[in-house]
Amino acid sequence: MSVLNIPEELIELRSSLRQFVDREVTPVEEQHRQEIQETGTFAAAKDESLKLRKRSAEVGFYGMHMPEEVGGGGLSYLGQVLLHEESARTGLILIGYEAVLPVISGPTPIYVDCTDAQKDKYLYPLMSADKTTCFALTEPGAGSDATRIQTKAERADDGSWVINGRKHFITAGDYADFALVFAVTDPDKRAQGGITAFLVDADAPGFSVTRVQHTMSPFQNPVELTFEDVRVTEEQILGKEGFGFYSAVRGINGARLQIAARALGLARYLLDRSMEYATQRVAFGTPIGKNQYVQGMLVDSYAELEQARLLVYQQAQEIDAGADGRRQAALAKLVACEMVARVADRAIQIHGGNGFMTANDLQDDVPVVDRDDRLPPGLASLREDPPERRHVQDEHGDVDDDRDAETGPARAAVRVLQERSHPDLPEEQTAEA
């Protein structure tokens, strides 16, 4: 099947999602528009997102990506990409709070390893959006190299486990009902059978949120979690003892594709805003969109977005066809997230000073692009052994490190932009191919 021939049922599903967002999510956020324009966010965002998750779960979107045997929709990876892209292109703050589709704080394929008792206590409440979780892996000294975590879990005389350590940059850690905590249970084996995943309730003695870690984004602020002699039972181990790191890797393909898809959606949102502004903003008596330099930035963003979308769709399709997924998901995230960063930079340039104002909304999205899309899971700019490049190198040898080579605008892309944004633009002012 060609990626240019997306199944009709996925097209219909994407349309249904957009209708849901327009009907349920957009009106809620619009009620807080003045506060958003003044502060970049709104105080009730978390509470509103939790309410909307319930509604999304009721209609089936929230758990659509999960296997059918646990009550999900068994949606393909390509389908997941289409939905996450569509939701992100709205530019809504509540979408970033996972109000409709979960990425980290809701159900993920990692929880398929749950026992029946764990499913009843943790997984099914996640599926219905009655509970929220967080993924507690990253530590101050273990980010992209997650195998170096220092949090330890030691077996007590009564057979329970005692967890001590500190996690940071944990999204949703301040309001999660439980955390999936990764701890070293065998220092000699570590990632080779010595890291275990534990389901830890947030109200467990010794579990605390010790710091909010403020970022450039007004609404994306992860937290630091501290574990001081937190006792858990054998029944709280997810999967097999010592193989928690394998569970983490199992779910990372989906997360990387979802982040890549979100980058596509955000890029489309930023490009649409830029084209609209270029048509409306007048300088020296003419719309700035008639300036060849502005046209060039729009065309470059459009061309890069189309290239990245085709690649991400193709990688998702390959995983659906049976590919291992590590290379495909890593490549999709690397290309899409670096692309959206360049699109965001051009959007700010096109908007000038207005692009840096909270009243224009773009100011909210650029920090999100830098922190939420380009960083997790795995820092793309690490030159020693970045996760995305390593998975590509595994199958295709060395990868050219020059990701910023110019692609150059194409005349056909200029014509597309003219038709969509400013059809009255004279052809002689278009950029040369």
Short mmCIF file of N, CA, C and O in Angstrom, two decimals, residues 50-158:
data_model
loop_
_atom_site.label_atom_id
_atom_site.label_comp_id
_atom_site.label_asym_id
_atom_site.label_seq_id
_atom_site.Cartn_x
_atom_site.Cartn_y
_atom_site.Cartn_z
N LEU A 50 -8.20 17.10 32.23
CA LEU A 50 -8.62 15.85 32.86
C LEU A 50 -10.10 15.56 32.57
O LEU A 50 -10.49 14.41 32.37
N LYS A 51 -10.91 16.61 32.54
CA LYS A 51 -12.33 16.43 32.21
C LYS A 51 -12.49 15.98 30.76
O LYS A 51 -13.29 15.09 30.45
N LEU A 52 -11.72 16.59 29.87
CA LEU A 52 -11.82 16.26 28.45
C LEU A 52 -11.31 14.85 28.17
O LEU A 52 -11.78 14.19 27.24
N ARG A 53 -10.34 14.39 28.94
CA ARG A 53 -9.86 13.01 28.77
C ARG A 53 -11.00 12.02 28.99
O ARG A 53 -11.11 11.02 28.27
N LYS A 54 -11.81 12.28 29.98
CA LYS A 54 -12.94 11.40 30.26
C LYS A 54 -13.87 11.34 29.05
O LYS A 54 -14.32 10.26 28.66
N ARG A 55 -14.13 12.49 28.47
CA ARG A 55 -15.01 12.53 27.31
C ARG A 55 -14.37 11.82 26.13
O ARG A 55 -15.04 11.07 25.40
N SER A 56 -13.06 12.02 25.93
CA SER A 56 -12.35 11.34 24.85
C SER A 56 -12.38 9.83 25.04
O SER A 56 -12.51 9.07 24.08
N ALA A 57 -12.24 9.39 26.29
CA ALA A 57 -12.29 7.95 26.58
C ALA A 57 -13.67 7.38 26.29
O ALA A 57 -13.81 6.26 25.79
N GLU A 58 -14.69 8.15 26.60
CA GLU A 58 -16.06 7.70 26.38
C GLU A 58 -16.35 7.46 24.91
O GLU A 58 -17.03 6.49 24.55
N VAL A 59 -15.83 8.32 24.04
CA VAL A 59 -16.10 8.17 22.60
C VAL A 59 -15.08 7.26 21.91
O VAL A 59 -15.25 6.93 20.74
N GLY A 60 -14.01 6.88 22.64
CA GLY A 60 -13.09 5.89 22.10
C GLY A 60 -11.74 6.38 21.60
O GLY A 60 -10.89 5.56 21.24
N PHE A 61 -11.51 7.68 21.59
CA PHE A 61 -10.23 8.18 21.08
C PHE A 61 -9.06 7.95 22.03
O PHE A 61 -7.96 7.65 21.61
N TYR A 62 -9.33 8.07 23.32
CA TYR A 62 -8.25 8.08 24.31
C TYR A 62 -7.47 6.75 24.34
O TYR A 62 -6.26 6.73 24.55
N GLY A 63 -8.17 5.64 24.12
CA GLY A 63 -7.50 4.34 24.15
C GLY A 63 -7.45 3.67 22.78
O GLY A 63 -7.19 2.46 22.68
N MET A 64 -7.66 4.45 21.73
CA MET A 64 -7.72 3.92 20.37
C MET A 64 -6.44 3.18 19.97
O MET A 64 -6.47 2.20 19.22
N HIS A 65 -5.29 3.62 20.50
CA HIS A 65 -3.99 3.06 20.10
C HIS A 65 -3.67 1.76 20.82
O HIS A 65 -2.72 1.07 20.45
N MET A 66 -4.42 1.43 21.85
CA MET A 66 -4.13 0.24 22.66
C MET A 66 -4.69 -1.03 22.00
O MET A 66 -5.63 -0.97 21.23
N PRO A 67 -4.09 -2.20 22.34
CA PRO A 67 -4.57 -3.46 21.76
C PRO A 67 -6.03 -3.73 22.12
O PRO A 67 -6.50 -3.33 23.18
N GLU A 68 -6.70 -4.43 21.25
CA GLU A 68 -8.11 -4.72 21.47
C GLU A 68 -8.33 -5.60 22.70
O GLU A 68 -9.36 -5.48 23.36
N GLU A 69 -7.34 -6.46 23.02
CA GLU A 69 -7.53 -7.37 24.15
C GLU A 69 -7.59 -6.67 25.50
O GLU A 69 -8.02 -7.27 26.50
N VAL A 70 -7.18 -5.39 25.55
CA VAL A 70 -7.29 -4.65 26.81
C VAL A 70 -8.33 -3.54 26.69
O VAL A 70 -8.37 -2.63 27.52
N GLY A 71 -9.14 -3.60 25.66
CA GLY A 71 -10.21 -2.62 25.50
C GLY A 71 -9.90 -1.47 24.57
O GLY A 71 -10.69 -0.53 24.49
N GLY A 72 -8.78 -1.54 23.88
CA GLY A 72 -8.42 -0.48 22.95
C GLY A 72 -8.98 -0.70 21.57
O GLY A 72 -9.74 -1.64 21.33
N GLY A 73 -8.57 0.15 20.65
CA GLY A 73 -9.08 0.05 19.29
C GLY A 73 -8.15 -0.65 18.33
O GLY A 73 -8.50 -0.86 17.17
N GLY A 74 -6.94 -0.99 18.79
CA GLY A 74 -5.98 -1.67 17.93
C GLY A 74 -5.57 -0.84 16.73
O GLY A 74 -5.26 -1.38 15.66
N LEU A 75 -5.53 0.47 16.90
CA LEU A 75 -5.22 1.37 15.79
C LEU A 75 -3.79 1.17 15.31
O LEU A 75 -2.86 1.02 16.09
N SER A 76 -3.60 1.17 13.99
CA SER A 76 -2.28 1.01 13.39
C SER A 76 -1.39 2.21 13.72
O SER A 76 -1.87 3.27 14.13
N TYR A 77 -0.09 2.04 13.51
CA TYR A 77 0.84 3.15 13.74
C TYR A 77 0.56 4.30 12.78
O TYR A 77 0.65 5.47 13.16
N LEU A 78 0.22 3.98 11.54
CA LEU A 78 -0.12 5.04 10.59
C LEU A 78 -1.34 5.79 11.07
O LEU A 78 -1.40 7.03 10.98
N GLY A 79 -2.31 5.08 11.58
CA GLY A 79 -3.51 5.73 12.11
C GLY A 79 -3.18 6.62 13.29
O GLY A 79 -3.71 7.74 13.42
N GLN A 80 -2.28 6.17 14.17
CA GLN A 80 -1.87 6.99 15.31
C GLN A 80 -1.20 8.28 14.85
O GLN A 80 -1.44 9.36 15.39
N VAL A 81 -0.36 8.15 13.83
CA VAL A 81 0.32 9.33 13.30
C VAL A 81 -0.70 10.34 12.77
O VAL A 81 -0.61 11.54 13.03
N LEU A 82 -1.68 9.85 12.02
CA LEU A 82 -2.69 10.75 11.45
C LEU A 82 -3.46 11.48 12.55
O LEU A 82 -3.73 12.69 12.43
N LEU A 83 -3.81 10.78 13.62
CA LEU A 83 -4.60 11.41 14.69
C LEU A 83 -3.78 12.43 15.46
O LEU A 83 -4.26 13.54 15.77
N HIS A 84 -2.55 12.08 15.81
CA HIS A 84 -1.71 13.01 16.57
C HIS A 84 -1.36 14.24 15.73
O HIS A 84 -1.29 15.36 16.26
N GLU A 85 -1.14 14.04 14.45
CA GLU A 85 -0.86 15.19 13.58
C GLU A 85 -2.08 16.10 13.51
O GLU A 85 -1.95 17.34 13.61
N GLU A 86 -3.24 15.52 13.35
CA GLU A 86 -4.46 16.31 13.21
C GLU A 86 -4.76 17.11 14.47
O GLU A 86 -5.16 18.28 14.41
N SER A 87 -4.57 16.49 15.63
CA SER A 87 -4.85 17.21 16.88
C SER A 87 -3.85 18.34 17.11
O SER A 87 -4.21 19.43 17.57
N ALA A 88 -2.58 18.11 16.76
CA ALA A 88 -1.55 19.12 17.01
C ALA A 88 -1.68 20.32 16.08
O ALA A 88 -1.27 21.43 16.46
N ARG A 89 -2.23 20.14 14.92
CA ARG A 89 -2.31 21.26 13.97
C ARG A 89 -3.30 22.32 14.41
O ARG A 89 -3.38 23.40 13.82
N THR A 90 -4.07 22.06 15.49
CA THR A 90 -4.98 23.06 16.03
C THR A 90 -4.22 24.11 16.84
O THR A 90 -4.73 25.22 17.04
N GLY A 91 -3.03 23.76 17.35
CA GLY A 91 -2.26 24.69 18.16
C GLY A 91 -2.85 24.93 19.55
O GLY A 91 -2.45 25.86 20.25
N LEU A 92 -3.77 24.08 19.98
CA LEU A 92 -4.43 24.28 21.27
C LEU A 92 -3.54 23.86 22.43
O LEU A 92 -2.86 22.83 22.37
N ILE A 93 -3.59 24.63 23.50
CA ILE A 93 -2.83 24.31 24.70
C ILE A 93 -3.31 22.99 25.31
O ILE A 93 -2.51 22.18 25.76
N LEU A 94 -4.61 22.77 25.30
CA LEU A 94 -5.17 21.56 25.91
C LEU A 94 -4.70 20.29 25.20
O LEU A 94 -4.62 19.23 25.81
N ILE A 95 -4.38 20.38 23.92
CA ILE A 95 -3.84 19.21 23.22
C ILE A 95 -2.48 18.85 23.80
O ILE A 95 -2.14 17.69 23.97
N GLY A 96 -1.69 19.88 24.16
CA GLY A 96 -0.40 19.64 24.80
C GLY A 96 -0.52 18.99 26.16
O GLY A 96 0.40 18.32 26.63
N TYR A 97 -1.67 19.17 26.80
CA TYR A 97 -1.94 18.53 28.09
C TYR A 97 -2.52 17.13 27.91
O TYR A 97 -3.00 16.54 28.88
N GLU A 98 -2.47 16.61 26.70
CA GLU A 98 -2.98 15.27 26.39
C GLU A 98 -4.47 15.15 26.73
O GLU A 98 -4.93 14.14 27.25
N ALA A 99 -5.21 16.20 26.42
CA ALA A 99 -6.64 16.20 26.73
C ALA A 99 -7.43 15.24 25.85
O ALA A 99 -8.53 14.83 26.23
N VAL A 100 -6.89 14.88 24.69
CA VAL A 100 -7.62 14.01 23.77
C VAL A 100 -6.88 12.70 23.52
O VAL A 100 -7.46 11.62 23.58
N LEU A 101 -5.58 12.79 23.24
CA LEU A 101 -4.77 11.61 22.94
C LEU A 101 -3.59 11.53 23.91
O LEU A 101 -2.85 12.49 24.05
N PRO A 102 -3.40 10.39 24.58
CA PRO A 102 -2.30 10.27 25.54
C PRO A 102 -0.97 9.98 24.84
O PRO A 102 -0.93 9.36 23.78
N VAL A 103 0.10 10.46 25.44
CA VAL A 103 1.45 10.13 25.00
C VAL A 103 2.24 9.54 26.16
O VAL A 103 2.86 8.49 26.04
N ILE A 104 2.21 10.22 27.30
CA ILE A 104 2.99 9.79 28.46
C ILE A 104 2.12 9.51 29.67
O ILE A 104 2.32 8.52 30.37
N SER A 105 1.14 10.38 29.92
CA SER A 105 0.40 10.31 31.19
C SER A 105 -0.83 9.42 31.14
O SER A 105 -1.57 9.33 32.12
N GLY A 106 -1.04 8.75 30.02
CA GLY A 106 -2.18 7.85 29.89
C GLY A 106 -1.75 6.44 29.56
O GLY A 106 -0.60 6.05 29.78
N PRO A 107 -2.65 5.62 29.03
CA PRO A 107 -2.31 4.22 28.70
C PRO A 107 -1.33 4.14 27.54
O PRO A 107 -1.47 4.85 26.54
N THR A 108 -0.33 3.29 27.68
CA THR A 108 0.64 3.02 26.62
C THR A 108 0.84 1.51 26.53
O THR A 108 0.50 0.78 27.48
N PRO A 109 1.39 1.01 25.42
CA PRO A 109 1.59 -0.44 25.27
C PRO A 109 2.47 -1.07 26.35
O PRO A 109 2.45 -2.29 26.52
N ILE A 110 3.22 -0.26 27.08
CA ILE A 110 4.05 -0.81 28.17
C ILE A 110 3.17 -1.57 29.16
O ILE A 110 3.57 -2.61 29.70
N TYR A 111 1.97 -1.06 29.39
CA TYR A 111 1.10 -1.63 30.42
C TYR A 111 0.41 -2.92 29.99
O TYR A 111 -0.33 -3.51 30.78
N VAL A 112 0.65 -3.36 28.78
CA VAL A 112 0.15 -4.66 28.37
C VAL A 112 0.79 -5.77 29.19
O VAL A 112 0.24 -6.86 29.36
N ASP A 113 1.97 -5.49 29.76
CA ASP A 113 2.67 -6.46 30.60
C ASP A 113 2.03 -6.62 31.97
O ASP A 113 2.47 -7.45 32.77
N CYS A 114 1.01 -5.83 32.29
CA CYS A 114 0.35 -5.92 33.59
C CYS A 114 -0.27 -7.29 33.84
O CYS A 114 -0.78 -7.93 32.91
N THR A 115 -0.23 -7.72 35.08
CA THR A 115 -0.98 -8.91 35.48
C THR A 115 -2.45 -8.55 35.51
O THR A 115 -2.83 -7.37 35.40
N ASP A 116 -3.31 -9.54 35.69
CA ASP A 116 -4.74 -9.27 35.74
C ASP A 116 -5.07 -8.31 36.88
O ASP A 116 -5.89 -7.39 36.71
N ALA A 117 -4.44 -8.53 38.04
CA ALA A 117 -4.69 -7.64 39.18
C ALA A 117 -4.20 -6.23 38.89
O ALA A 117 -4.85 -5.23 39.25
N GLN A 118 -3.05 -6.11 38.24
CA GLN A 118 -2.52 -4.79 37.88
C GLN A 118 -3.38 -4.10 36.85
O GLN A 118 -3.54 -2.87 36.88
N LYS A 119 -3.93 -4.86 35.93
CA LYS A 119 -4.83 -4.26 34.94
C LYS A 119 -6.04 -3.64 35.62
O LYS A 119 -6.47 -2.54 35.26
N ASP A 120 -6.60 -4.36 36.58
CA ASP A 120 -7.77 -3.84 37.29
C ASP A 120 -7.44 -2.57 38.07
O ASP A 120 -8.25 -1.64 38.12
N LYS A 121 -6.27 -2.52 38.68
CA LYS A 121 -5.91 -1.38 39.53
C LYS A 121 -5.32 -0.21 38.74
O LYS A 121 -5.55 0.95 39.10
N TYR A 122 -4.56 -0.51 37.69
CA TYR A 122 -3.83 0.54 36.99
C TYR A 122 -4.25 0.75 35.53
O TYR A 122 -4.56 1.87 35.12
N LEU A 123 -4.24 -0.33 34.74
CA LEU A 123 -4.45 -0.16 33.30
C LEU A 123 -5.86 0.27 32.95
O LEU A 123 -6.04 1.26 32.21
N TYR A 124 -6.86 -0.44 33.45
CA TYR A 124 -8.23 -0.10 33.06
C TYR A 124 -8.64 1.30 33.53
O TYR A 124 -9.32 2.03 32.78
N PRO A 125 -8.24 1.74 34.74
CA PRO A 125 -8.51 3.14 35.11
C PRO A 125 -7.79 4.15 34.21
O PRO A 125 -8.29 5.25 34.00
N LEU A 126 -6.63 3.76 33.67
CA LEU A 126 -5.96 4.62 32.69
C LEU A 126 -6.77 4.70 31.41
O LEU A 126 -6.92 5.77 30.81
N MET A 127 -7.26 3.56 30.97
CA MET A 127 -8.03 3.50 29.72
C MET A 127 -9.29 4.35 29.80
O MET A 127 -9.69 4.98 28.82
N SER A 128 -9.91 4.40 30.97
CA SER A 128 -11.14 5.17 31.14
C SER A 128 -10.87 6.60 31.58
O SER A 128 -11.80 7.37 31.80
N ALA A 129 -9.59 6.96 31.70
CA ALA A 129 -9.15 8.30 32.13
C ALA A 129 -9.57 8.61 33.56
O ALA A 129 -9.69 9.78 33.94
N ASP A 130 -9.76 7.58 34.36
CA ASP A 130 -10.04 7.79 35.78
C ASP A 130 -8.75 7.97 36.58
O ASP A 130 -8.78 8.46 37.71
N LYS A 131 -7.62 7.54 36.00
CA LYS A 131 -6.33 7.71 36.64
C LYS A 131 -5.33 8.29 35.63
O LYS A 131 -5.50 8.15 34.41
N THR A 132 -4.29 8.92 36.18
CA THR A 132 -3.21 9.48 35.38
C THR A 132 -1.89 8.91 35.88
O THR A 132 -1.74 8.66 37.08
N THR A 133 -0.95 8.71 34.99
CA THR A 133 0.34 8.16 35.38
C THR A 133 1.47 9.07 34.92
O THR A 133 1.23 10.10 34.26
N CYS A 134 2.69 8.70 35.27
CA CYS A 134 3.87 9.39 34.75
C CYS A 134 4.97 8.35 34.56
O CYS A 134 4.97 7.29 35.20
N PHE A 135 5.88 8.66 33.67
CA PHE A 135 6.96 7.74 33.28
C PHE A 135 8.24 8.21 33.97
O PHE A 135 8.90 9.14 33.51
N ALA A 136 8.59 7.58 35.07
CA ALA A 136 9.70 8.03 35.91
C ALA A 136 10.98 7.25 35.61
O ALA A 136 11.35 6.31 36.32
N LEU A 137 11.65 7.67 34.54
CA LEU A 137 12.91 7.04 34.14
C LEU A 137 14.08 8.01 34.25
O LEU A 137 15.12 7.70 34.83
N THR A 138 13.94 9.23 33.72
CA THR A 138 15.04 10.19 33.63
C THR A 138 15.51 10.65 35.01
O THR A 138 14.71 10.89 35.92
N GLU A 139 16.83 10.80 35.14
CA GLU A 139 17.45 11.28 36.37
C GLU A 139 18.46 12.37 36.05
O GLU A 139 18.83 12.56 34.88
N PRO A 140 18.92 13.11 37.06
CA PRO A 140 19.90 14.17 36.80
C PRO A 140 21.13 13.70 36.05
O PRO A 140 21.68 14.43 35.22
N GLY A 141 21.58 12.48 36.29
CA GLY A 141 22.77 11.97 35.62
C GLY A 141 22.48 10.92 34.57
O GLY A 141 23.39 10.26 34.08
N ALA A 142 21.21 10.76 34.22
CA ALA A 142 20.83 9.72 33.25
C ALA A 142 19.65 10.22 32.43
O ALA A 142 18.50 10.07 32.83
N GLY A 143 19.98 10.85 31.30
CA GLY A 143 18.93 11.34 30.41
C GLY A 143 18.84 10.47 29.18
O GLY A 143 18.20 9.43 29.18
N SER A 144 19.54 10.87 28.12
CA SER A 144 19.56 10.06 26.91
C SER A 144 20.19 8.70 27.18
O SER A 144 19.80 7.69 26.57
N ASP A 145 21.17 8.65 28.08
CA ASP A 145 21.78 7.38 28.48
C ASP A 145 21.07 6.86 29.72
O ASP A 145 21.59 6.92 30.84
N ALA A 146 19.84 6.38 29.51
CA ALA A 146 18.99 5.97 30.63
C ALA A 146 19.51 4.73 31.35
O ALA A 146 19.04 4.40 32.44
N THR A 147 20.48 4.02 30.77
CA THR A 147 21.00 2.83 31.43
C THR A 147 21.82 3.18 32.67
O THR A 147 22.14 2.30 33.46
N ARG A 148 22.15 4.47 32.86
CA ARG A 148 22.99 4.89 33.98
C ARG A 148 22.18 5.39 35.17
O ARG A 148 22.72 6.09 36.02
N ILE A 149 20.92 5.05 35.26
CA ILE A 149 20.11 5.50 36.39
C ILE A 149 20.71 5.02 37.70
O ILE A 149 21.32 3.94 37.78
N GLN A 150 20.51 5.82 38.76
CA GLN A 150 21.06 5.52 40.08
C GLN A 150 20.00 5.12 41.10
O GLN A 150 20.33 4.61 42.18
N THR A 151 18.73 5.38 40.81
CA THR A 151 17.66 4.97 41.73
C THR A 151 17.73 3.47 41.96
O THR A 151 17.80 2.68 41.01
N LYS A 152 17.70 3.07 43.22
CA LYS A 152 17.86 1.65 43.56
C LYS A 152 16.62 1.10 44.26
O LYS A 152 15.91 1.82 44.96
N ALA A 153 16.40 -0.16 44.05
CA ALA A 153 15.36 -0.90 44.75
C ALA A 153 16.01 -2.12 45.38
O ALA A 153 16.57 -2.97 44.67
N GLU A 154 15.97 -2.20 46.69
CA GLU A 154 16.61 -3.31 47.41
C GLU A 154 15.55 -4.14 48.11
O GLU A 154 14.60 -3.61 48.70
N ARG A 155 15.76 -5.45 48.08
CA ARG A 155 14.78 -6.35 48.69
C ARG A 155 14.94 -6.35 50.21
O ARG A 155 16.06 -6.48 50.73
N ALA A 156 13.82 -6.18 50.91
CA ALA A 156 13.82 -6.18 52.37
C ALA A 156 13.64 -7.61 52.89
O ALA A 156 13.36 -8.54 52.13
N ASP A 157 13.82 -7.76 54.20
CA ASP A 157 13.72 -9.09 54.80
C ASP A 157 12.33 -9.69 54.65
O ASP A 157 12.18 -10.93 54.59
N ASP A 158 11.30 -8.85 54.59
CA ASP A 158 9.93 -9.36 54.48
C ASP A 158 9.52 -9.65 53.04
O ASP A 158 8.38 -9.99 52.77
#
